[in-house]
Amino acid sequence: MSHWICGVDEAGRGPLVGSVVAAAVILDPNKPIEGLKDSKKLSEKQRNFLYDQIVKNAFTYHIACASHQEIDAINILQATMLAMRRAIEGVVEKLGAIPHLTLIDGNRCPQLDIPMEAIVKGDTKIPEISAASILAKVTRDREMTELHERFPVYGFNQHMGYPTQAHMEALNEHGPCEFHRQTFGPVKKLLAREGL
């Protein structure tokens, strides 16, 4: 392939629990994938179908994350940049080369000495970023489903860790679990109230 374009996106900045996940994807022009768009505009079934298509047909991809501990240590913005950097580095390692251009969803790029550009609403405009958004979202949702099996009282499989009313009620009743982000407002408030 003569020209590699790498798309990067993340999932999980807003939730109160779990890691933030980033994905980097280079698509294969010889294996087009139909229906790529912003993961938030797809149903769960469509996302899972496209996830499998991307994993099977992309030229290369890498999924990485920053843990809830890292989020609490360096803040969500820095943790998001860290997850993105890990995802891009994973792709560079698999390629054995630097992509010609790496396109990041949003308004800022992680610190890496490679050709990069941030594109606001890139997940609706650039197929590589759409693919990355799907890989990140599905991976993050699966993490929440696994956490739900361990901590069913919070209903993570319903709200994926976002601060919904049901989540807030469960938090107030049961307190945070070990995977909650302690620096996020509602969790922080609760820990302060409990004197933890």
mmCIF file of C-alpha atoms in Angstrom:
data_model
loop_
_atom_site.group_PDB
_atom_site.id
_atom_site.type_symbol
_atom_site.label_atom_id
_atom_site.label_comp_id
_atom_site.label_asym_id
_atom_site.label_seq_id
_atom_site.Cartn_x
_atom_site.Cartn_y
_atom_site.Cartn_z
ATOM 1 C CA MET A 1 0.000 0.000 0.000
ATOM 2 C CA SER A 2 1.442 3.352 -0.974
ATOM 3 C CA HIS A 3 -0.409 5.741 1.334
ATOM 4 C CA TRP A 4 -1.421 4.877 4.912
ATOM 5 C CA ILE A 5 -4.078 6.986 6.599
ATOM 6 C CA CYS A 6 -4.606 6.094 10.257
ATOM 7 C CA GLY A 7 -7.830 7.113 12.025
ATOM 8 C CA VAL A 8 -7.972 7.450 15.815
ATOM 9 C CA ASP A 9 -10.893 7.838 18.228
ATOM 10 C CA GLU A 10 -11.741 7.110 21.840
ATOM 11 C CA ALA A 11 -14.676 5.979 23.963
ATOM 12 C CA GLY A 12 -15.383 6.462 27.635
ATOM 13 C CA ARG A 13 -14.425 10.003 28.567
ATOM 14 C CA GLY A 14 -17.744 10.787 30.249
ATOM 15 C CA PRO A 15 -18.499 7.684 32.356
ATOM 16 C CA LEU A 16 -17.787 7.506 36.089
ATOM 17 C CA VAL A 17 -16.231 4.057 35.946
ATOM 18 C CA GLY A 18 -13.673 1.985 34.070
ATOM 19 C CA SER A 19 -10.975 2.822 31.546
ATOM 20 C CA VAL A 20 -10.936 5.154 28.563
ATOM 21 C CA VAL A 21 -10.390 3.178 25.354
ATOM 22 C CA ALA A 22 -8.775 4.366 22.122
ATOM 23 C CA ALA A 23 -8.402 2.662 18.767
ATOM 24 C CA ALA A 24 -6.239 3.386 15.726
ATOM 25 C CA VAL A 25 -7.222 1.923 12.346
ATOM 26 C CA ILE A 26 -5.778 1.817 8.843
ATOM 27 C CA LEU A 27 -8.376 0.562 6.373
ATOM 28 C CA ASP A 28 -7.571 -1.582 3.330
ATOM 29 C CA PRO A 29 -8.889 0.040 0.109
ATOM 30 C CA ASN A 30 -9.088 -3.430 -1.420
ATOM 31 C CA LYS A 31 -11.498 -4.557 1.291
ATOM 32 C CA PRO A 32 -14.086 -1.787 1.646
ATOM 33 C CA ILE A 33 -16.410 -1.925 4.661
ATOM 34 C CA GLU A 34 -19.971 -0.730 4.100
ATOM 35 C CA GLY A 35 -21.862 1.304 6.695
ATOM 36 C CA LEU A 36 -19.029 2.942 8.638
ATOM 37 C CA LYS A 37 -20.212 5.942 10.628
ATOM 38 C CA ASP A 38 -19.948 7.475 14.074
ATOM 39 C CA SER A 39 -20.429 4.605 16.541
ATOM 40 C CA LYS A 40 -23.008 6.640 18.503
ATOM 41 C CA LYS A 41 -25.270 6.680 15.435
ATOM 42 C CA LEU A 42 -25.311 2.875 15.163
ATOM 43 C CA SER A 43 -27.338 0.319 17.089
ATOM 44 C CA GLU A 44 -25.478 -2.140 19.312
ATOM 45 C CA LYS A 45 -26.134 -4.890 16.767
ATOM 46 C CA GLN A 46 -24.741 -2.766 13.903
ATOM 47 C CA ARG A 47 -21.677 -1.841 15.977
ATOM 48 C CA ASN A 48 -20.917 -5.464 16.819
ATOM 49 C CA PHE A 49 -21.313 -6.491 13.162
ATOM 50 C CA LEU A 50 -19.019 -3.690 11.970
ATOM 51 C CA TYR A 51 -16.515 -4.424 14.749
ATOM 52 C CA ASP A 52 -16.079 -7.930 13.327
ATOM 53 C CA GLN A 53 -15.823 -6.544 9.776
ATOM 54 C CA ILE A 54 -13.128 -4.047 10.794
ATOM 55 C CA VAL A 55 -11.114 -6.629 12.730
ATOM 56 C CA LYS A 56 -11.293 -8.973 9.726
ATOM 57 C CA ASN A 57 -10.761 -6.495 6.880
ATOM 58 C CA ALA A 58 -8.730 -3.533 8.153
ATOM 59 C CA PHE A 59 -5.159 -3.297 6.914
ATOM 60 C CA THR A 60 -4.138 -3.012 10.554
ATOM 61 C CA TYR A 61 -5.513 -1.709 13.850
ATOM 62 C CA HIS A 62 -4.650 -1.467 17.527
ATOM 63 C CA ILE A 63 -6.868 -0.947 20.588
ATOM 64 C CA ALA A 64 -5.417 0.497 23.793
ATOM 65 C CA CYS A 65 -6.670 2.025 27.005
ATOM 66 C CA ALA A 66 -5.792 4.076 30.052
ATOM 67 C CA SER A 67 -7.065 2.597 33.304
ATOM 68 C CA HIS A 68 -9.300 4.215 35.904
ATOM 69 C CA GLN A 69 -6.194 4.556 38.129
ATOM 70 C CA GLU A 70 -4.380 6.434 35.352
ATOM 71 C CA ILE A 71 -7.424 8.663 34.825
ATOM 72 C CA ASP A 72 -7.430 9.542 38.530
ATOM 73 C CA ALA A 73 -3.658 10.125 38.515
ATOM 74 C CA ILE A 74 -3.318 12.382 35.451
ATOM 75 C CA ASN A 75 -6.929 13.518 34.646
ATOM 76 C CA ILE A 76 -9.283 12.342 31.910
ATOM 77 C CA LEU A 77 -7.905 14.554 29.133
ATOM 78 C CA GLN A 78 -4.309 13.400 29.667
ATOM 79 C CA ALA A 79 -5.475 9.773 30.063
ATOM 80 C CA THR A 80 -7.386 10.034 26.765
ATOM 81 C CA MET A 81 -4.250 11.342 25.028
ATOM 82 C CA LEU A 82 -2.255 8.507 26.625
ATOM 83 C CA ALA A 83 -4.696 5.854 25.357
ATOM 84 C CA MET A 84 -4.592 7.407 21.863
ATOM 85 C CA ARG A 85 -0.809 7.464 21.903
ATOM 86 C CA ARG A 86 -0.716 3.785 22.894
ATOM 87 C CA ALA A 87 -3.139 2.913 20.090
ATOM 88 C CA ILE A 88 -1.064 4.797 17.478
ATOM 89 C CA GLU A 89 2.190 3.277 18.774
ATOM 90 C CA GLY A 90 0.592 -0.166 18.474
ATOM 91 C CA VAL A 91 -0.219 0.486 14.809
ATOM 92 C CA VAL A 92 3.282 1.855 14.122
ATOM 93 C CA GLU A 93 4.766 -1.277 15.693
ATOM 94 C CA LYS A 94 2.562 -3.576 13.588
ATOM 95 C CA LEU A 95 3.326 -1.631 10.403
ATOM 96 C CA GLY A 96 7.002 -1.296 11.126
ATOM 97 C CA ALA A 97 6.542 2.213 9.729
ATOM 98 C CA ILE A 98 4.853 5.536 10.452
ATOM 99 C CA PRO A 99 1.495 6.206 8.729
ATOM 100 C CA HIS A 100 1.649 9.025 6.176
ATOM 101 C CA LEU A 101 -1.079 10.858 8.097
ATOM 102 C CA THR A 102 -2.823 10.140 11.389
ATOM 103 C CA LEU A 103 -6.243 11.762 11.811
ATOM 104 C CA ILE A 104 -7.502 12.253 15.354
ATOM 105 C CA ASP A 105 -11.171 12.780 16.220
ATOM 106 C CA GLY A 106 -11.592 16.008 18.187
ATOM 107 C CA ASN A 107 -9.643 19.217 18.574
ATOM 108 C CA ARG A 108 -6.272 18.078 19.868
ATOM 109 C CA CYS A 109 -3.596 15.491 19.121
ATOM 110 C CA PRO A 110 -1.570 13.337 21.501
ATOM 111 C CA GLN A 111 2.135 14.169 21.760
ATOM 112 C CA LEU A 112 3.872 12.053 19.165
ATOM 113 C CA ASP A 113 6.444 13.040 16.605
ATOM 114 C CA ILE A 114 4.475 11.883 13.547
ATOM 115 C CA PRO A 115 2.288 13.687 10.955
ATOM 116 C CA MET A 116 -1.059 14.247 12.717
ATOM 117 C CA GLU A 117 -4.157 16.349 12.345
ATOM 118 C CA ALA A 118 -7.155 16.785 14.662
ATOM 119 C CA ILE A 119 -10.564 16.809 12.978
ATOM 120 C CA VAL A 120 -13.645 17.963 14.887
ATOM 121 C CA LYS A 121 -16.521 15.506 14.310
ATOM 122 C CA GLY A 122 -14.036 13.376 12.373
ATOM 123 C CA ASP A 123 -16.027 10.253 13.255
ATOM 124 C CA THR A 124 -18.801 11.507 10.953
ATOM 125 C CA LYS A 125 -16.471 12.522 8.095
ATOM 126 C CA ILE A 126 -13.514 10.137 7.900
ATOM 127 C CA PRO A 127 -14.091 6.365 7.463
ATOM 128 C CA GLU A 128 -10.851 5.497 9.312
ATOM 129 C CA ILE A 129 -11.972 7.538 12.336
ATOM 130 C CA SER A 130 -15.480 6.006 12.177
ATOM 131 C CA ALA A 131 -13.861 2.552 12.229
ATOM 132 C CA ALA A 132 -11.722 3.547 15.215
ATOM 133 C CA SER A 133 -14.782 4.904 17.040
ATOM 134 C CA ILE A 134 -16.579 1.565 16.541
ATOM 135 C CA LEU A 135 -13.627 -0.502 17.813
ATOM 136 C CA ALA A 136 -13.220 1.754 20.854
ATOM 137 C CA LYS A 137 -16.934 1.875 21.704
ATOM 138 C CA VAL A 138 -17.510 -1.889 21.381
ATOM 139 C CA THR A 139 -14.376 -2.656 23.423
ATOM 140 C CA ARG A 140 -15.409 -0.217 26.154
ATOM 141 C CA ASP A 141 -19.018 -1.567 26.222
ATOM 142 C CA ARG A 142 -17.696 -5.120 26.568
ATOM 143 C CA GLU A 143 -15.555 -3.993 29.505
ATOM 144 C CA MET A 144 -18.709 -2.598 31.141
ATOM 145 C CA THR A 145 -20.620 -5.828 30.502
ATOM 146 C CA GLU A 146 -17.821 -7.769 32.219
ATOM 147 C CA LEU A 147 -17.830 -5.317 35.138
ATOM 148 C CA HIS A 148 -21.599 -5.746 35.384
ATOM 149 C CA GLU A 149 -21.101 -9.470 35.978
ATOM 150 C CA ARG A 150 -18.798 -8.657 38.885
ATOM 151 C CA PHE A 151 -20.844 -5.750 40.293
ATOM 152 C CA PRO A 152 -24.467 -6.268 39.180
ATOM 153 C CA VAL A 153 -25.893 -3.748 41.672
ATOM 154 C CA TYR A 154 -24.808 -0.785 39.504
ATOM 155 C CA GLY A 155 -26.414 -1.864 36.225
ATOM 156 C CA PHE A 156 -23.289 -1.114 34.171
ATOM 157 C CA ASN A 157 -24.669 -3.131 31.254
ATOM 158 C CA GLN A 158 -27.541 -0.628 30.974
ATOM 159 C CA HIS A 159 -25.811 2.761 31.249
ATOM 160 C CA MET A 160 -22.196 1.734 30.452
ATOM 161 C CA GLY A 161 -20.964 3.725 33.438
ATOM 162 C CA TYR A 162 -22.472 7.078 32.437
ATOM 163 C CA PRO A 163 -23.996 9.149 35.282
ATOM 164 C CA THR A 164 -27.634 8.239 34.621
ATOM 165 C CA GLN A 165 -30.251 8.496 37.335
ATOM 166 C CA ALA A 166 -30.161 4.705 37.887
ATOM 167 C CA HIS A 167 -26.368 4.771 38.213
ATOM 168 C CA MET A 168 -26.457 7.689 40.656
ATOM 169 C CA GLU A 169 -29.086 5.931 42.787
ATOM 170 C CA ALA A 170 -26.984 2.748 42.883
ATOM 171 C CA LEU A 171 -23.882 4.784 43.762
ATOM 172 C CA ASN A 172 -25.691 6.510 46.614
ATOM 173 C CA GLU A 173 -27.014 3.227 47.922
ATOM 174 C CA HIS A 174 -23.918 1.037 47.565
ATOM 175 C CA GLY A 175 -21.041 3.522 47.386
ATOM 176 C CA PRO A 176 -18.437 3.304 44.601
ATOM 177 C CA CYS A 177 -16.734 0.072 43.566
ATOM 178 C CA GLU A 178 -12.976 -0.211 43.074
ATOM 179 C CA PHE A 179 -13.313 0.659 39.350
ATOM 180 C CA HIS A 180 -15.097 3.977 39.862
ATOM 181 C CA ARG A 181 -13.066 7.059 38.944
ATOM 182 C CA GLN A 182 -12.433 8.701 42.310
ATOM 183 C CA THR A 183 -11.635 12.149 40.898
ATOM 184 C CA PHE A 184 -14.954 12.460 39.025
ATOM 185 C CA GLY A 185 -17.397 14.850 40.723
ATOM 186 C CA PRO A 186 -20.237 12.531 41.827
ATOM 187 C CA VAL A 187 -17.831 9.810 43.047
ATOM 188 C CA LYS A 188 -15.550 12.338 44.739
ATOM 189 C CA LYS A 189 -18.523 13.882 46.535
ATOM 190 C CA LEU A 190 -19.686 10.490 47.739
ATOM 191 C CA LEU A 191 -16.215 9.534 49.013
ATOM 192 C CA ALA A 192 -15.965 12.879 50.830
ATOM 193 C CA ARG A 193 -19.370 12.305 52.413
ATOM 194 C CA GLU A 194 -18.293 8.856 53.600
ATOM 195 C CA GLY A 195 -14.992 10.269 54.838
ATOM 196 C CA LEU A 196 -12.948 7.985 52.570
#
